[in-house]
Amino acid sequence: MMRLLGMRLVTRLLLLVCSLSLISLLFLSRCGLSGLDTSAVMEETESQAGVVAGSTVMANQAAVSHENAADNGPSYQQLLQQREEENRQEVERLTAEIRALKLQLLQLTNGNPRVHSPHQQDSSFTMNTNANSSAPPSTSPGLTNADCANFIKKQAMSAEIFHGIPLNNEYELIPFNHFTYSRVYPIELGLGKRVVEKPIGFKRKDLLESLMKAIETLNKNVTEKLNKYTLDDFLEGLYRSEPTTGTQYELYFRTKIAKKSAQGGFRKVVVFRPFAPVQTITTEVLSGPRDKELIHIILPLSGRTATFQSFMDKFVKIGLKNDRRVHLTVVYFGEEGLSEARAIMSRVLMTKNSGGNANNLRLLALNETFSRGKGLRVGAERAWGGSGDKKDVLLFMCDVDVVFSARFLDRCRWNTKPGKKVYYPVVFSLYNPHVVYTLQGRDVPPENDQLVISRDTGFWRDFGYGMTCQYRSDFLKVRGFDEDIVGWGGEDVMLYRKYVRSSMKVIRATDPGIFHIWHPKVCSGGPGSQKLSADQYRACIRSRALNEASHAQLGFLAFRDDIAANSSPAKYPAHPPKPIKQQPKKNKPLT
């Protein structure tokens, strides 16, 4: 009896030990203990479970195994805490990297490559993150879609899209430009622009992005391929840019017909490209009057000595006496008039206090047919004080019919940088003064008093590229002008195209400090000159008409007899009405 009870007790004890061992193994396997040999423990447990007869040695081994597992418990907790700390540090490191990458992405998106300029230029990108700033939330590292959506909504509500905005007068209204997929009808026209254009470059990219956004919106809930909108469904559109809010697009599409019985219609989509608030990109310290860059002016010339005398009088006053940091090289072609040109420059050298000397005035004579491109190239290669190609100077390529101010010379320096940018100012071209002032019943004033910018005195010569400021190294790098062009015209456009197609930054802007003086344009071939063809003659007459007078003034000339026949002398004015915009009473001389 006692033996039977002992056998049952041993059996229960062994079953209890085996159960505890299995539970311990399951717990250890879930906790991921790596230092424990699970296969050995499983083999030992199976051998223990197979013993039914019982042995105290096996029971002791199971007990020791259970005690070892219990003793290793605190090390598991330490291992888990260590791994948790490592994960936390890794998350912090990755978060910091993501924040830095977001900041770099914002800088690249806003066009700030962080290039340090040698001219004391600070290229730090200033972010508006204060509470009173209207900057979008995207300038902060904590970028959220909700914040961006709120900013875009705010810009759209500020623009004249959903409602009109009261304006002070009719000139404040910003008109729309009409366009189709292949044509743009611009509202802002110059004499050198067409009334209809093909969208190219950035304009094409801008309009195409707006169209693709509208098509994406129309196809948002469309599942069938045949009912999806494409560019072929676009009819026409309008666009305009408000400087403080963004660009608005109103796009019209043909409605997709789902069924044959359905009636076709149209869909209108309004798209908006919001503008971000103003950000400071760079600051730069410019040179003062004492250390400003020397400008090397190159003037090709052939004949026209009277005009050259007038040019030298203004050059002495503005360049030599006022600016004092200019050199002039005159490249003269041919023998006719060469002695007169040399005498004009000699008088400047001999005049007391003129500022002219052998170091800032020189004349190069070429006994060849006039070629403006070759003249500019010769003047550029023979730089003042240069030693071959190693000397780099700032060039201003000029014409004898041009008048410029000292402030223009400053802009010539500000808008050029070797290897970086060139300056192409848009010159204000004056009309024929005998037409402009005769129609107003006035005598023709001196040339200095004619330098007035108004719609009745001239126009912005947006189709001319002859006046330019650039460094000698850049001019030689693009291989200068096409010297195969003989005479006037054509070579300046070719050089301009070279810079546009290069990586150089071309600054093209209207400049109120440089004027093109009117001079007669002869279209009929003179004695010994080549006769113009019919197409060339019409083109010459068209160009002469553009330079002669404004549209209204030409109209008064064309209908002068009709106006005089239908008006009494007392009522009919001797000159046309004054324009709405008042002209200055007295024009200040160029300084």
mmCIF file of N, CA, C and O in Angstrom, residues 27 67-81:
data_model
loop_
_atom_site.group_PDB
_atom_site.id
_atom_site.type_symbol
_atom_site.label_atom_id
_atom_site.label_comp_id
_atom_site.label_asym_id
_atom_site.label_seq_id
_atom_site.Cartn_x
_atom_site.Cartn_y
_atom_site.Cartn_z
ATOM 1 N N PHE A 27 7.603 30.510 -22.426
ATOM 2 C CA PHE A 27 7.838 31.899 -22.013
ATOM 3 C C PHE A 27 9.156 32.421 -22.562
ATOM 4 O O PHE A 27 9.249 33.545 -23.068
ATOM 5 N N GLU A 67 15.405 25.985 -11.992
ATOM 6 C CA GLU A 67 16.016 27.037 -11.189
ATOM 7 C C GLU A 67 16.899 27.958 -12.049
ATOM 8 O O GLU A 67 16.919 29.170 -11.858
ATOM 9 N N ASN A 68 17.619 27.344 -13.040
ATOM 10 C CA ASN A 68 18.452 28.169 -13.931
ATOM 11 C C ASN A 68 17.612 29.155 -14.744
ATOM 12 O O ASN A 68 17.980 30.297 -14.957
ATOM 13 N N ALA A 69 16.474 28.680 -15.250
ATOM 14 C CA ALA A 69 15.592 29.566 -16.009
ATOM 15 C C ALA A 69 15.064 30.686 -15.148
ATOM 16 O O ALA A 69 14.916 31.831 -15.598
ATOM 17 N N ALA A 70 14.754 30.377 -13.904
ATOM 18 C CA ALA A 70 14.243 31.413 -13.002
ATOM 19 C C ALA A 70 15.316 32.417 -12.647
ATOM 20 O O ALA A 70 15.057 33.604 -12.486
ATOM 21 N N ASP A 71 16.578 31.913 -12.545
ATOM 22 C CA ASP A 71 17.669 32.826 -12.203
ATOM 23 C C ASP A 71 17.990 33.818 -13.331
ATOM 24 O O ASP A 71 18.444 34.921 -13.090
ATOM 25 N N ASN A 72 17.771 33.425 -14.611
ATOM 26 C CA ASN A 72 18.059 34.295 -15.760
ATOM 27 C C ASN A 72 16.967 35.332 -16.014
ATOM 28 O O ASN A 72 17.082 36.110 -16.943
ATOM 29 N N GLY A 73 15.906 35.404 -15.249
ATOM 30 C CA GLY A 73 14.788 36.324 -15.472
ATOM 31 C C GLY A 73 15.178 37.784 -15.497
ATOM 32 O O GLY A 73 14.829 38.505 -16.417
ATOM 33 N N PRO A 74 15.945 38.337 -14.530
ATOM 34 C CA PRO A 74 16.316 39.745 -14.542
ATOM 35 C C PRO A 74 17.126 40.138 -15.782
ATOM 36 O O PRO A 74 17.008 41.239 -16.291
ATOM 37 N N SER A 75 17.945 39.263 -16.368
ATOM 38 C CA SER A 75 18.739 39.596 -17.548
ATOM 39 C C SER A 75 17.855 39.815 -18.770
ATOM 40 O O SER A 75 18.184 40.606 -19.643
ATOM 41 N N TYR A 76 16.749 39.118 -18.854
ATOM 42 C CA TYR A 76 15.823 39.329 -19.968
ATOM 43 C C TYR A 76 15.241 40.740 -19.937
ATOM 44 O O TYR A 76 15.141 41.423 -20.957
ATOM 45 N N GLN A 77 14.868 41.217 -18.778
ATOM 46 C CA GLN A 77 14.326 42.563 -18.646
ATOM 47 C C GLN A 77 15.364 43.624 -19.029
ATOM 48 O O GLN A 77 15.064 44.610 -19.688
ATOM 49 N N GLN A 78 16.602 43.390 -18.616
ATOM 50 C CA GLN A 78 17.658 44.337 -18.979
ATOM 51 C C GLN A 78 17.884 44.367 -20.481
ATOM 52 O O GLN A 78 18.110 45.426 -21.077
ATOM 53 N N LEU A 79 17.825 43.180 -21.110
ATOM 54 C CA LEU A 79 17.999 43.114 -22.555
ATOM 55 C C LEU A 79 16.882 43.842 -23.286
ATOM 56 O O LEU A 79 17.115 44.579 -24.257
ATOM 57 N N LEU A 80 15.663 43.696 -22.824
ATOM 58 C CA LEU A 80 14.545 44.391 -23.443
ATOM 59 C C LEU A 80 14.668 45.902 -23.287
ATOM 60 O O LEU A 80 14.413 46.676 -24.223
ATOM 61 N N GLN A 81 15.081 46.352 -22.102
ATOM 62 C CA GLN A 81 15.249 47.787 -21.894
ATOM 63 C C GLN A 81 16.368 48.361 -22.764
ATOM 64 O O GLN A 81 16.267 49.468 -23.298
#
